[in-house]
Short mmCIF file of C-alpha atoms and ligand atoms in Angstrom, two decimals:
data_model
loop_
_atom_site.label_atom_id
_atom_site.label_comp_id
_atom_site.label_asym_id
_atom_site.label_seq_id
_atom_site.Cartn_x
_atom_site.Cartn_y
_atom_site.Cartn_z
CA MET A 1 -20.97 -3.96 22.80
CA SER A 2 -22.55 -5.09 19.54
CA TYR A 3 -21.54 -4.30 15.99
CA ILE A 4 -24.63 -2.30 15.18
CA THR A 5 -27.23 -0.97 17.56
CA VAL A 6 -30.38 0.53 16.09
CA LYS A 7 -32.57 2.70 18.29
CA ASP A 8 -36.04 3.97 17.37
CA LEU A 9 -34.97 4.18 13.78
CA GLU A 10 -37.29 5.66 11.19
CA VAL A 11 -36.35 5.13 7.58
CA GLY A 12 -37.80 6.46 4.35
CA TYR A 13 -37.26 8.76 1.44
CA ASP A 14 -37.45 12.56 1.50
CA LYS A 15 -38.96 12.82 4.97
CA SER A 16 -41.78 10.35 4.24
CA VAL A 17 -41.41 7.56 6.74
CA ILE A 18 -41.70 4.04 5.36
CA ALA A 19 -40.72 1.95 8.36
CA GLN A 20 -40.47 3.06 11.96
CA LYS A 21 -39.99 1.94 15.54
CA LEU A 22 -37.07 -0.19 14.52
CA ASN A 23 -35.03 -1.40 17.47
CA PHE A 24 -32.51 -4.16 17.15
CA GLU A 25 -28.89 -5.00 17.52
CA ILE A 26 -26.45 -7.07 15.61
CA THR A 27 -23.67 -8.81 17.43
CA SER A 28 -20.58 -10.42 16.02
CA GLY A 29 -21.15 -13.79 14.36
CA GLU A 30 -24.90 -13.54 14.29
CA TYR A 31 -27.30 -14.38 11.46
CA LEU A 32 -30.17 -11.90 11.27
CA CYS A 33 -32.97 -12.30 8.81
CA ILE A 34 -35.17 -9.37 7.84
CA VAL A 35 -38.58 -10.34 6.52
CA GLY A 36 -41.66 -8.37 5.52
CA GLU A 37 -43.99 -7.77 2.66
CA ASN A 38 -43.11 -6.08 -0.62
CA GLY A 39 -42.71 -2.40 -0.06
CA SER A 40 -42.46 -2.66 3.72
CA GLY A 41 -39.11 -0.90 3.62
CA LYS A 42 -36.56 -3.69 3.91
CA SER A 43 -34.30 -2.39 1.17
CA THR A 44 -34.77 1.11 2.51
CA LEU A 45 -33.59 -0.05 5.92
CA MET A 46 -30.61 -1.72 4.33
CA LYS A 47 -29.63 1.41 2.43
CA THR A 48 -29.92 3.39 5.63
CA LEU A 49 -27.65 0.97 7.46
CA LEU A 50 -25.13 1.39 4.67
CA GLY A 51 -25.27 5.16 4.88
CA LEU A 52 -26.73 5.59 1.41
CA LEU A 53 -29.81 7.21 2.95
CA LYS A 54 -30.03 9.39 6.02
CA PRO A 55 -32.18 8.12 8.86
CA ILE A 56 -35.31 10.22 9.32
CA GLY A 57 -35.29 9.64 13.05
CA GLY A 58 -33.55 7.58 15.68
CA GLN A 59 -29.98 6.43 15.50
CA ILE A 60 -27.62 3.77 14.26
CA ILE A 61 -24.62 3.17 16.47
CA PHE A 62 -21.60 1.30 15.22
CA GLY A 63 -19.57 -0.41 17.91
CA ASP A 64 -16.92 -3.03 18.42
CA ASP A 65 -14.47 -1.44 16.00
CA LEU A 66 -16.83 -1.79 13.09
CA GLN A 67 -16.43 1.06 10.63
CA ALA A 68 -19.43 1.97 8.53
CA ASN A 69 -17.46 1.13 5.40
CA GLU A 70 -16.50 -2.31 6.58
CA ILE A 71 -19.82 -3.77 5.56
CA GLY A 72 -20.01 -5.91 2.48
CA TYR A 73 -23.16 -5.39 0.47
CA LEU A 74 -25.09 -7.45 -2.02
CA PRO A 75 -27.71 -5.21 -3.64
CA GLN A 76 -31.20 -6.44 -4.45
CA GLN A 77 -30.75 -5.69 -8.08
CA THR A 78 -27.74 -4.27 -9.76
CA ILE A 79 -28.93 -2.47 -12.80
CA VAL A 80 -25.87 -2.91 -14.91
CA GLN A 81 -26.25 -1.19 -18.22
CA LYS A 82 -26.72 -3.60 -21.03
CA ASP A 83 -23.39 -3.09 -22.68
CA PHE A 84 -21.17 -2.65 -19.68
CA PRO A 85 -17.84 -4.24 -20.50
CA ALA A 86 -16.58 -5.68 -17.23
CA SER A 87 -14.93 -8.98 -16.49
CA VAL A 88 -15.67 -11.00 -13.36
CA LYS A 89 -12.18 -10.32 -12.07
CA GLU A 90 -12.53 -6.56 -12.45
CA ILE A 91 -15.82 -6.54 -10.57
CA VAL A 92 -14.62 -8.71 -7.70
CA LEU A 93 -11.49 -6.62 -7.39
CA SER A 94 -13.57 -3.47 -7.14
CA GLY A 95 -14.76 -4.81 -3.77
CA CYS A 96 -11.29 -3.96 -2.46
CA GLN A 97 -11.65 -0.26 -3.15
CA ALA A 98 -12.28 0.61 0.49
CA ARG A 99 -9.07 -1.15 1.46
CA CYS A 100 -6.85 0.86 -0.80
CA GLY A 101 -8.20 4.27 0.17
CA LEU A 102 -6.44 6.87 -1.93
CA ARG A 103 -3.83 4.46 -3.26
CA PRO A 104 -4.52 4.33 -7.00
CA PHE A 105 -3.86 0.67 -7.70
CA TYR A 106 -4.65 -2.63 -6.06
CA ASN A 107 -1.68 -4.31 -4.43
CA LYS A 108 -0.70 -7.99 -4.40
CA GLU A 109 -2.61 -8.71 -1.21
CA GLU A 110 -5.82 -7.33 -2.61
CA LYS A 111 -5.43 -9.27 -5.82
CA ALA A 112 -4.82 -12.43 -3.79
CA LEU A 113 -7.90 -11.66 -1.70
CA ALA A 114 -10.00 -11.30 -4.83
CA LYS A 115 -8.68 -14.62 -6.05
CA THR A 116 -9.41 -16.36 -2.77
CA ASN A 117 -12.95 -15.06 -2.77
CA MET A 118 -13.54 -16.09 -6.36
CA GLU A 119 -12.32 -19.54 -5.39
CA ARG A 120 -14.62 -19.55 -2.37
CA MET A 121 -17.58 -18.74 -4.60
CA GLY A 122 -16.55 -21.26 -7.23
CA ILE A 123 -16.17 -18.68 -9.99
CA LEU A 124 -12.43 -18.71 -10.44
CA ASP A 125 -12.73 -20.39 -13.83
CA MET A 126 -14.93 -17.53 -15.01
CA ALA A 127 -12.51 -14.82 -13.92
CA ASP A 128 -12.03 -13.44 -17.42
CA ARG A 129 -15.57 -13.81 -18.63
CA CYS A 130 -17.86 -10.89 -19.22
CA TYR A 131 -20.18 -10.27 -16.29
CA ARG A 132 -23.33 -9.63 -18.27
CA GLU A 133 -22.98 -12.89 -20.17
CA LEU A 134 -23.28 -14.93 -16.98
CA SER A 135 -26.45 -16.50 -15.65
CA GLY A 136 -28.32 -14.90 -12.77
CA GLY A 137 -26.91 -17.36 -10.25
CA GLN A 138 -23.38 -16.84 -11.46
CA GLN A 139 -23.84 -13.09 -11.33
CA GLN A 140 -25.01 -13.33 -7.72
CA ARG A 141 -21.86 -15.25 -6.87
CA VAL A 142 -19.72 -12.61 -8.50
CA LEU A 143 -21.40 -9.87 -6.48
CA LEU A 144 -21.10 -11.95 -3.33
CA ALA A 145 -17.39 -12.41 -3.97
CA ARG A 146 -17.13 -8.64 -4.40
CA ALA A 147 -18.96 -8.09 -1.13
CA LEU A 148 -16.58 -10.51 0.60
CA CYS A 149 -13.64 -8.47 -0.62
CA ALA A 150 -15.12 -5.47 1.11
CA THR A 151 -15.50 -7.04 4.54
CA ARG A 152 -14.22 -9.56 7.01
CA LYS A 153 -16.99 -8.79 9.43
CA VAL A 154 -20.49 -8.06 8.20
CA LEU A 155 -22.38 -8.97 5.04
CA LEU A 156 -25.66 -7.32 4.11
CA LEU A 157 -27.55 -9.40 1.59
CA ASP A 158 -30.67 -8.03 -0.04
CA GLU A 159 -32.64 -11.00 -1.35
CA PRO A 160 -29.64 -13.02 -2.44
CA VAL A 161 -31.77 -15.81 -3.91
CA ALA A 162 -34.29 -13.76 -5.86
CA GLY A 163 -34.69 -15.26 -9.31
CA LEU A 164 -32.57 -18.35 -8.67
CA ASP A 165 -33.80 -21.87 -9.29
CA PRO A 166 -34.34 -24.20 -6.29
CA ALA A 167 -31.05 -26.05 -6.63
CA VAL A 168 -29.00 -22.88 -6.96
CA THR A 169 -31.01 -21.31 -4.15
CA ALA A 170 -30.09 -24.18 -1.85
CA ASP A 171 -26.43 -23.80 -2.87
CA MET A 172 -26.59 -20.11 -2.16
CA TYR A 173 -28.04 -20.67 1.31
CA ASP A 174 -25.37 -23.25 2.07
CA LEU A 175 -22.73 -20.84 0.92
CA ILE A 176 -24.09 -18.10 3.13
CA GLU A 177 -24.33 -20.49 6.06
CA SER A 178 -20.74 -21.58 5.63
CA LEU A 179 -19.66 -17.94 5.58
CA ASN A 180 -21.56 -17.42 8.80
CA LYS A 181 -19.80 -20.44 10.33
CA GLU A 182 -16.48 -18.87 9.34
CA GLY A 183 -17.43 -16.00 11.61
CA ILE A 184 -18.94 -13.46 9.25
CA THR A 185 -22.01 -11.73 10.55
CA ILE A 186 -24.91 -12.05 8.14
CA ILE A 187 -27.82 -9.68 7.71
CA MET A 188 -30.10 -11.09 5.07
CA ILE A 189 -33.34 -9.83 3.60
CA SER A 190 -35.53 -12.61 2.38
CA HIS A 191 -39.05 -13.35 1.29
CA ASP A 192 -38.44 -16.96 1.93
CA ILE A 193 -39.67 -17.14 5.51
CA ALA A 194 -39.07 -20.86 5.65
CA ALA A 195 -35.40 -20.36 4.88
CA ALA A 196 -35.23 -17.48 7.32
CA ALA A 197 -36.60 -19.77 9.98
CA ARG A 198 -34.10 -22.48 9.12
CA TYR A 199 -30.88 -20.49 9.11
CA ALA A 200 -31.29 -17.32 11.15
CA ASP A 201 -30.66 -16.79 14.86
CA HIS A 202 -32.69 -13.60 14.98
CA ILE A 203 -35.56 -12.33 12.94
CA LEU A 204 -36.66 -8.78 12.27
CA HIS A 205 -40.10 -8.54 10.76
CA ILE A 206 -41.06 -5.15 9.40
CA GLY A 207 -44.50 -4.02 8.47
CA ASP A 208 -47.37 -2.43 10.34
CA ASP A 209 -46.17 -4.33 13.37
CA VAL A 210 -42.51 -4.75 13.99
CA PHE A 211 -41.13 -7.88 15.52
CA TYR A 212 -37.58 -8.39 16.63
CA GLY A 213 -36.34 -11.38 18.55
CA THR A 214 -34.84 -14.80 18.37
CA LYS A 215 -36.08 -17.32 15.90
CA LYS A 216 -37.72 -19.28 18.69
CA ASP A 217 -39.66 -16.29 19.96
CA TYR A 218 -40.74 -15.52 16.43
CA GLU A 219 -42.08 -19.02 15.89
CA GLU A 220 -44.08 -18.69 19.09
CA SER A 221 -45.41 -15.20 18.43
CA ASP A 222 -48.78 -14.67 16.75
CA MET A 223 -47.18 -12.80 13.93
CA GLY A 224 -44.59 -15.47 13.32
CA ARG A 225 -47.12 -18.29 13.43
CA TYR A 226 -49.30 -16.50 10.96
CA PHE A 227 -46.55 -15.86 8.46
CA LEU A 228 -44.82 -19.18 8.92
CA SER A 229 -47.95 -21.22 8.42
CA GLY A 230 -49.94 -19.32 5.88
CA LYS A 231 -47.92 -17.34 3.49
CA LYS A 232 -44.98 -19.27 2.23
CA GLY A 233 -46.38 -22.76 2.07
CA GLY A 234 -45.22 -23.54 5.62
CA GLY A 235 -41.65 -24.51 6.19
CA SER A 236 -41.52 -24.44 9.92
CA ASP A 237 -42.05 -28.12 10.47
CA ASP A 238 -38.40 -29.14 9.96
CA MET B 1 1.48 12.37 -52.34
CA ILE B 2 4.36 11.57 -50.07
CA GLU B 3 6.10 14.70 -51.27
CA THR B 4 3.15 16.91 -50.48
CA LEU B 5 3.11 15.39 -47.04
CA MET B 6 6.82 16.04 -46.59
CA ILE B 7 6.40 19.64 -47.57
CA TYR B 8 3.65 20.00 -45.01
CA LEU B 9 5.64 18.27 -42.30
CA ASP B 10 8.46 20.74 -42.82
CA HIS B 11 6.37 23.36 -41.10
CA THR B 12 6.62 23.36 -37.34
CA PHE B 13 3.01 24.37 -36.93
CA VAL B 14 1.89 21.31 -38.85
CA ARG B 15 3.95 19.05 -36.65
CA TYR B 16 2.54 20.78 -33.61
CA ALA B 17 -0.93 20.32 -34.97
CA ILE B 18 -0.36 16.59 -35.38
CA ILE B 19 1.05 16.19 -31.89
CA VAL B 20 -1.75 18.20 -30.33
CA GLY B 21 -4.36 16.38 -32.39
CA VAL B 22 -3.11 12.99 -31.33
CA LEU B 23 -2.90 14.00 -27.66
CA ILE B 24 -6.41 15.43 -27.74
CA ALA B 25 -7.73 12.28 -29.38
CA LEU B 26 -6.02 10.17 -26.74
CA SER B 27 -7.44 12.07 -23.80
CA SER B 28 -10.92 12.37 -25.23
CA SER B 29 -11.24 8.65 -25.82
CA LEU B 30 -10.43 7.72 -22.22
CA LEU B 31 -13.67 8.76 -20.60
CA GLY B 32 -15.74 7.57 -23.53
CA VAL B 33 -16.88 4.39 -21.84
CA THR B 34 -17.91 6.19 -18.68
CA LEU B 35 -19.66 8.79 -20.75
CA VAL B 36 -21.54 6.19 -22.76
CA LEU B 37 -22.59 4.21 -19.71
CA LYS B 38 -23.56 6.98 -17.35
CA ARG B 39 -26.07 9.62 -18.21
CA PHE B 40 -23.06 11.89 -18.49
CA SER B 41 -23.39 11.58 -22.24
CA PHE B 42 -26.13 14.18 -22.02
CA ILE B 43 -23.85 16.42 -20.04
CA GLY B 44 -21.13 15.95 -22.62
CA ASP B 45 -23.41 17.03 -25.40
CA GLY B 46 -24.79 19.96 -23.45
CA LEU B 47 -21.34 21.12 -22.49
CA SER B 48 -20.12 21.19 -26.04
CA HIS B 49 -22.82 23.74 -26.80
CA VAL B 50 -21.87 25.72 -23.74
CA ALA B 51 -18.32 25.72 -25.02
CA PHE B 52 -19.62 27.10 -28.31
CA GLY B 53 -21.38 29.92 -26.47
CA ALA B 54 -18.23 30.66 -24.52
CA MET B 55 -16.25 30.65 -27.73
CA ALA B 56 -18.64 33.21 -29.19
CA ILE B 57 -18.15 35.46 -26.18
CA ALA B 58 -14.41 35.04 -26.45
CA SER B 59 -14.37 36.02 -30.11
CA VAL B 60 -16.63 39.00 -29.51
CA LEU B 61 -14.30 40.16 -26.76
CA ASN B 62 -11.47 39.58 -29.22
CA LEU B 63 -9.44 37.57 -26.77
CA THR B 64 -6.16 36.25 -28.07
CA ASN B 65 -6.21 33.25 -25.80
CA LYS B 66 -9.79 32.14 -26.12
CA MET B 67 -9.29 29.07 -24.01
CA THR B 68 -8.67 31.13 -20.88
CA LEU B 69 -12.34 32.08 -21.02
CA ILE B 70 -13.86 28.93 -22.49
CA LEU B 71 -12.26 26.54 -20.05
CA PRO B 72 -13.52 28.07 -16.79
CA ILE B 73 -17.03 28.67 -18.18
CA THR B 74 -17.34 25.07 -19.33
CA ILE B 75 -16.01 23.67 -16.08
CA ILE B 76 -18.43 25.77 -14.04
CA CYS B 77 -21.32 24.62 -16.20
CA ALA B 78 -20.22 21.01 -15.82
CA VAL B 79 -20.34 21.33 -12.06
CA LEU B 80 -23.69 23.11 -12.15
CA LEU B 81 -25.23 20.55 -14.48
CA LEU B 82 -24.06 17.71 -12.31
CA ARG B 83 -25.61 19.39 -9.27
CA THR B 84 -28.99 20.00 -10.86
CA GLY B 85 -28.92 16.53 -12.34
CA GLN B 86 -28.45 15.03 -8.90
CA ASN B 87 -30.97 17.07 -7.02
CA THR B 88 -33.92 16.93 -9.26
CA ARG B 89 -33.47 13.72 -11.18
CA ILE B 90 -35.65 14.07 -14.30
CA LYS B 91 -35.51 17.83 -14.35
CA GLY B 92 -31.75 17.51 -14.74
CA ASP B 93 -32.13 16.47 -18.34
CA ALA B 94 -34.40 19.39 -19.06
CA ALA B 95 -31.87 21.73 -17.48
CA ILE B 96 -29.16 20.33 -19.69
CA ALA B 97 -31.26 20.75 -22.79
CA MET B 98 -32.14 24.31 -21.81
CA ILE B 99 -28.60 25.36 -21.09
CA SER B 100 -27.18 23.75 -24.18
CA VAL B 101 -29.70 25.04 -26.69
CA GLY B 102 -29.71 28.41 -24.96
CA ALA B 103 -25.94 28.63 -25.18
CA LEU B 104 -26.03 27.72 -28.84
CA ALA B 105 -28.60 30.37 -29.73
CA PHE B 106 -27.02 33.01 -27.55
CA GLY B 107 -23.60 32.30 -28.96
CA TYR B 108 -24.74 32.68 -32.55
CA LEU B 109 -26.65 35.82 -31.69
CA LEU B 110 -23.60 37.36 -30.06
CA MET B 111 -21.43 36.56 -33.01
CA ASN B 112 -23.98 38.04 -35.35
CA LEU B 113 -24.43 41.25 -33.41
CA PHE B 114 -20.90 42.05 -32.45
CA SER B 115 -18.56 40.21 -34.74
CA THR B 116 -16.15 42.45 -36.58
CA SER B 117 -15.12 39.67 -38.90
CA SER B 118 -16.08 39.94 -42.53
CA ASN B 119 -16.61 36.23 -42.82
CA LEU B 120 -19.18 35.51 -40.13
CA THR B 121 -20.58 32.31 -41.60
CA GLY B 122 -17.06 30.99 -41.95
CA ASP B 123 -16.31 31.82 -38.31
CA VAL B 124 -19.44 30.13 -37.05
CA CYS B 125 -18.84 27.15 -39.27
CA SER B 126 -15.31 26.72 -38.04
CA THR B 127 -16.39 26.94 -34.42
CA LEU B 128 -19.03 24.31 -35.03
CA PHE B 129 -17.05 21.99 -37.22
CA GLY B 130 -13.49 22.81 -36.35
CA SER B 131 -12.38 23.28 -39.96
CA MET B 132 -8.75 24.36 -39.75
CA SER B 133 -8.70 25.69 -36.21
CA ILE B 134 -6.08 23.24 -35.08
CA LEU B 135 -3.63 24.80 -37.52
CA THR B 136 -4.41 28.27 -36.32
CA LEU B 137 -3.87 27.72 -32.62
CA THR B 138 -1.47 30.15 -31.04
CA ARG B 139 1.73 28.77 -29.59
CA TRP B 140 0.38 29.35 -26.14
CA GLU B 141 -2.77 27.40 -26.90
CA VAL B 142 -0.74 24.56 -28.31
CA TRP B 143 1.15 24.29 -25.05
CA LEU B 144 -2.00 24.57 -23.02
CA CYS B 145 -3.56 21.77 -25.05
CA MET B 146 -0.55 19.56 -24.53
CA ILE B 147 -0.38 20.19 -20.81
CA LEU B 148 -4.11 19.66 -20.33
CA SER B 149 -4.07 16.44 -22.33
CA VAL B 150 -1.24 15.10 -20.26
CA ILE B 151 -3.08 16.06 -17.06
CA VAL B 152 -6.26 14.36 -18.28
CA VAL B 153 -4.39 11.17 -19.07
CA ALA B 154 -2.59 11.25 -15.72
CA VAL B 155 -5.80 11.85 -13.76
CA PHE B 156 -7.49 9.05 -15.61
CA VAL B 157 -4.69 6.57 -14.92
CA ILE B 158 -4.44 7.52 -11.25
CA PHE B 159 -8.18 7.26 -10.67
CA TYR B 160 -8.81 4.45 -13.12
CA ASN B 161 -9.96 1.96 -10.48
CA LYS B 162 -12.21 4.47 -8.75
CA ILE B 163 -13.73 5.57 -12.02
CA PHE B 164 -14.47 1.95 -12.85
CA ALA B 165 -16.05 1.36 -9.44
CA VAL B 166 -18.20 4.47 -9.57
CA THR B 167 -19.26 3.81 -13.15
CA PHE B 168 -20.10 0.18 -12.56
CA ASP B 169 -22.05 0.42 -9.32
CA GLU B 170 -22.28 3.78 -7.62
CA ASN B 171 -24.29 2.52 -4.65
CA PHE B 172 -21.84 -0.20 -3.82
CA ALA B 173 -18.96 2.20 -4.15
CA LYS B 174 -20.66 4.61 -1.74
CA ALA B 175 -21.52 1.83 0.68
CA VAL B 176 -17.90 0.80 1.04
CA GLY B 177 -16.85 4.38 1.62
CA THR B 178 -15.70 5.56 -1.79
CA LYS B 179 -16.52 9.22 -2.15
CA ALA B 180 -18.63 8.69 -5.24
CA ASP B 181 -19.79 12.32 -5.34
CA VAL B 182 -16.23 13.57 -5.39
CA TYR B 183 -15.37 11.23 -8.23
CA ASN B 184 -18.49 12.22 -10.15
CA LEU B 185 -17.36 15.81 -9.81
CA LEU B 186 -13.90 14.86 -10.97
CA ILE B 187 -15.35 13.07 -13.97
CA ALA B 188 -17.50 16.07 -14.84
CA VAL B 189 -14.56 18.46 -14.62
CA VAL B 190 -12.38 16.18 -16.71
CA ILE B 191 -15.15 15.91 -19.28
CA ALA B 192 -15.35 19.69 -19.42
CA VAL B 193 -11.61 19.92 -20.02
CA ILE B 194 -11.79 17.25 -22.70
CA ILE B 195 -14.61 19.04 -24.45
CA VAL B 196 -12.73 22.29 -24.57
CA LEU B 197 -9.70 20.45 -25.89
CA ALA B 198 -11.66 18.51 -28.44
CA MET B 199 -13.36 21.65 -29.65
CA ASN B 200 -10.01 22.75 -31.04
CA LEU B 201 -9.69 19.56 -32.97
CA VAL B 202 -13.13 18.84 -34.33
CA GLY B 203 -15.32 21.82 -33.44
CA SER B 204 -18.13 21.83 -30.93
CA LEU B 205 -20.75 19.90 -32.88
CA LEU B 206 -18.54 16.90 -33.49
CA ILE B 207 -17.07 16.54 -30.01
CA SER B 208 -19.41 13.77 -28.95
CA ALA B 209 -18.38 11.75 -31.95
CA LEU B 210 -14.72 12.06 -31.04
CA VAL B 211 -15.42 11.04 -27.46
CA ILE B 212 -17.94 8.30 -28.03
CA PHE B 213 -17.07 6.52 -31.27
CA PRO B 214 -13.77 4.96 -30.14
CA ALA B 215 -15.46 3.68 -26.97
CA LEU B 216 -18.38 2.23 -28.89
CA SER B 217 -16.02 0.59 -31.37
CA ALA B 218 -13.96 -0.95 -28.58
CA MET B 219 -17.10 -2.21 -26.85
CA ARG B 220 -17.93 -4.18 -29.97
CA MET B 221 -14.65 -6.02 -29.79
CA PHE B 222 -13.83 -6.43 -26.10
CA LYS B 223 -15.75 -7.33 -22.99
CA ASN B 224 -13.67 -6.07 -20.13
CA PHE B 225 -13.13 -2.54 -19.01
CA LEU B 226 -9.35 -2.46 -19.27
CA SER B 227 -9.19 -3.82 -22.82
CA VAL B 228 -11.99 -1.54 -23.92
CA THR B 229 -10.22 1.47 -22.45
CA ILE B 230 -6.84 0.64 -23.95
CA PHE B 231 -8.23 -0.29 -27.33
CA SER B 232 -10.37 2.82 -27.60
CA ALA B 233 -7.36 4.98 -26.75
CA ILE B 234 -5.25 3.31 -29.43
CA LEU B 235 -8.03 3.44 -31.97
CA SER B 236 -8.73 7.09 -31.28
CA VAL B 237 -5.08 7.99 -31.74
CA ILE B 238 -4.85 6.06 -35.01
CA CYS B 239 -8.04 7.61 -36.35
CA ALA B 240 -7.01 11.14 -35.40
CA PHE B 241 -3.58 10.71 -36.92
CA SER B 242 -4.82 9.28 -40.18
CA GLY B 243 -7.67 11.80 -40.25
CA ILE B 244 -5.24 14.70 -39.99
CA ILE B 245 -2.94 13.27 -42.67
CA ILE B 246 -5.81 12.54 -45.03
CA SER B 247 -7.22 16.02 -44.56
CA MET B 248 -3.86 17.53 -45.42
CA LEU B 249 -3.52 15.48 -48.57
CA THR B 250 -7.03 15.95 -49.82
CA GLY B 251 -7.80 19.36 -48.41
CA THR B 252 -10.87 18.20 -46.49
CA PRO B 253 -11.72 19.81 -43.13
CA VAL B 254 -9.73 18.22 -40.29
CA GLY B 255 -12.57 17.69 -37.82
CA SER B 256 -15.04 16.00 -40.08
CA THR B 257 -12.33 13.88 -41.67
CA ILE B 258 -11.27 12.55 -38.27
CA VAL B 259 -14.86 11.82 -37.34
CA ALA B 260 -15.43 10.11 -40.69
CA VAL B 261 -12.43 7.88 -40.02
CA ASP B 262 -13.85 7.17 -36.55
CA VAL B 263 -17.18 6.16 -38.05
CA PHE B 264 -15.41 3.96 -40.56
CA ALA B 265 -13.43 2.27 -37.77
CA PHE B 266 -16.67 1.76 -35.86
CA LEU B 267 -18.19 -0.05 -38.82
CA ILE B 268 -15.16 -2.32 -39.14
CA CYS B 269 -15.18 -3.06 -35.40
CA SER B 270 -18.89 -3.84 -35.49
CA LEU B 271 -18.27 -6.23 -38.33
CA ILE B 272 -15.43 -7.95 -36.48
CA GLY B 273 -17.54 -8.08 -33.33
CA LEU B 274 -20.36 -9.65 -35.28
CA ILE B 275 -18.12 -12.29 -36.82
CA LYS B 276 -16.52 -13.03 -33.46
CA GLY B 277 -19.97 -13.32 -31.90
CA VAL B 278 -21.22 -15.67 -34.57
CA GLY B 279 -18.09 -17.79 -34.37
CA LYS B 280 -18.56 -18.42 -30.66
N1 ATP C 1 -35.85 5.91 -4.50
C1 ATP C 1 -37.06 5.95 -3.91
N2 ATP C 1 -37.66 7.14 -3.68
C2 ATP C 1 -38.86 7.20 -3.06
N3 ATP C 1 -39.54 6.13 -2.61
C3 ATP C 1 -38.99 4.92 -2.79
C4 ATP C 1 -37.72 4.76 -3.45
N4 ATP C 1 -37.42 3.45 -3.47
C5 ATP C 1 -38.46 2.82 -2.88
N5 ATP C 1 -39.39 3.69 -2.47
C6 ATP C 1 -40.64 3.36 -1.77
O1 ATP C 1 -40.32 2.91 -0.48
C7 ATP C 1 -41.14 1.83 -0.11
C8 ATP C 1 -40.30 0.69 0.42
O2 ATP C 1 -39.44 0.24 -0.59
P1 ATP C 1 -38.37 -0.89 -0.32
O3 ATP C 1 -37.58 -1.06 -1.56
O4 ATP C 1 -37.63 -0.60 0.92
O5 ATP C 1 -39.29 -2.18 -0.09
P2 ATP C 1 -38.86 -3.65 0.21
O6 ATP C 1 -39.34 -3.99 1.56
O7 ATP C 1 -37.41 -3.85 -0.05
O8 ATP C 1 -39.72 -4.44 -0.88
P3 ATP C 1 -39.31 -5.71 -1.75
O9 ATP C 1 -39.66 -6.88 -0.93
O10 ATP C 1 -40.21 -5.61 -2.94
O11 ATP C 1 -37.88 -5.63 -2.11
C9 ATP C 1 -41.97 1.47 -1.33
O12 ATP C 1 -43.28 1.89 -1.09
C10 ATP C 1 -41.33 2.23 -2.45
O13 ATP C 1 -42.32 2.70 -3.32
MG1 MG C 2 -36.27 -4.80 -1.44
#
């Protein structure tokens, strides 16, 4: 059985359907990339998978011992109020909140986990710095470290490289790939179809037509060829 | 000066007043940061007016323990406001404005129509600005204030990490299974309790100042949540204590003196923050 099975899912806000006929499954260790135009409902799908929105139709089935709250999540944008006083350490640690349930304070293990993940993301030396004084790339790493504290199994990343410069973007992709190699299942939303084609095993394309399949099938489909060649400056040739 | 103070401190009710004042200041500063950062600051302001309305009803009914009426009314309104705020987004703010202004007008009207007191303006003024009400609390109210303050502090400490998580990023908190709605409700109820408490100290118009100024001051100086929380608690206690003492010595109204000290502290903290910022 797979981690998440999605059947005939319709997602949207307040009964107005934004994306429909979604059928796909996510198995352990896989790297799924979700692509589609602006406003096609990618973030909406992600929020539905996380249980922040109710599905309008269809179903999402969690299997393989995956609890709905065992998914780490990197939001598309975190609108942190301008003056929010929060240190990197505090934010990363807050990723452990699901682990401690009703226990009021974080225990040693959770603090160690936060430290490990900060190390993994290369932000340990910023642990005491103020989050909103970091650069965009550094902030993404902080939120990724937080997401890693929340899961050992599945990471949902909503445009993790938006707004990052090419070098940092490449770093970010490498980081995500290495996490995937460590066995964490990755579900990533991206506009960067070239990158999607490079790293993902499976691709879900949402829009007027929905495509779901392996990367190879996508490259051979009409839809895939069209998007891979035209839109994003072509990146399929490597 | 010292002698005057000593004479005052000889009275038990004065000592009680100081203890209660400090406890109230402590508990009201704790949620300041959350209140500033979430749109709950609207709710806080609205609720203080509701508390005024409730106070008017309580005085018209001639209740001895006014808080027994004010507390439940304010808590219920807090819950209701949170609900409407969630369901209808923008309309939530309008609802808050309506309820708060309505409560204010209604409260004054009630007092005007039914008050048996000969000094109506004085009554209204003291409800709004707190004047000497902390010295006139009944023994029972003093105890209630103490117990509630202790509960507020305890709840805050126990749920500190959750409150941080929900304040910082509600969606993430929900996604990893934290019951954000429950904690929002908890925050709203605690705010209601704090407002009722603070009303005794500074009166209903100045509550927001008592709640928000220490947090704003601390945010000028520190950049992580824990330091900000601790510093604003300490600052609030110091300001309340010195405010009460000053008001005794100079005969100024307690509430506005405390708030004036808070404002003064805010200016100093801003200055320090500015210098620190420039020095970096
Ligand atoms: N909170 C909301 N309430 C109602 N409609 C919304 C809300 N958020 C987004 N929408 C609408 O849902 C549609 C899909 O939005 P969504 O954020 O899922 O797009 P997306 O595929 O993630 O786009 P992008 O690539 O720009 O991130 C849009 O038309 C948007 O206007
Ligand atoms: Mg999006």
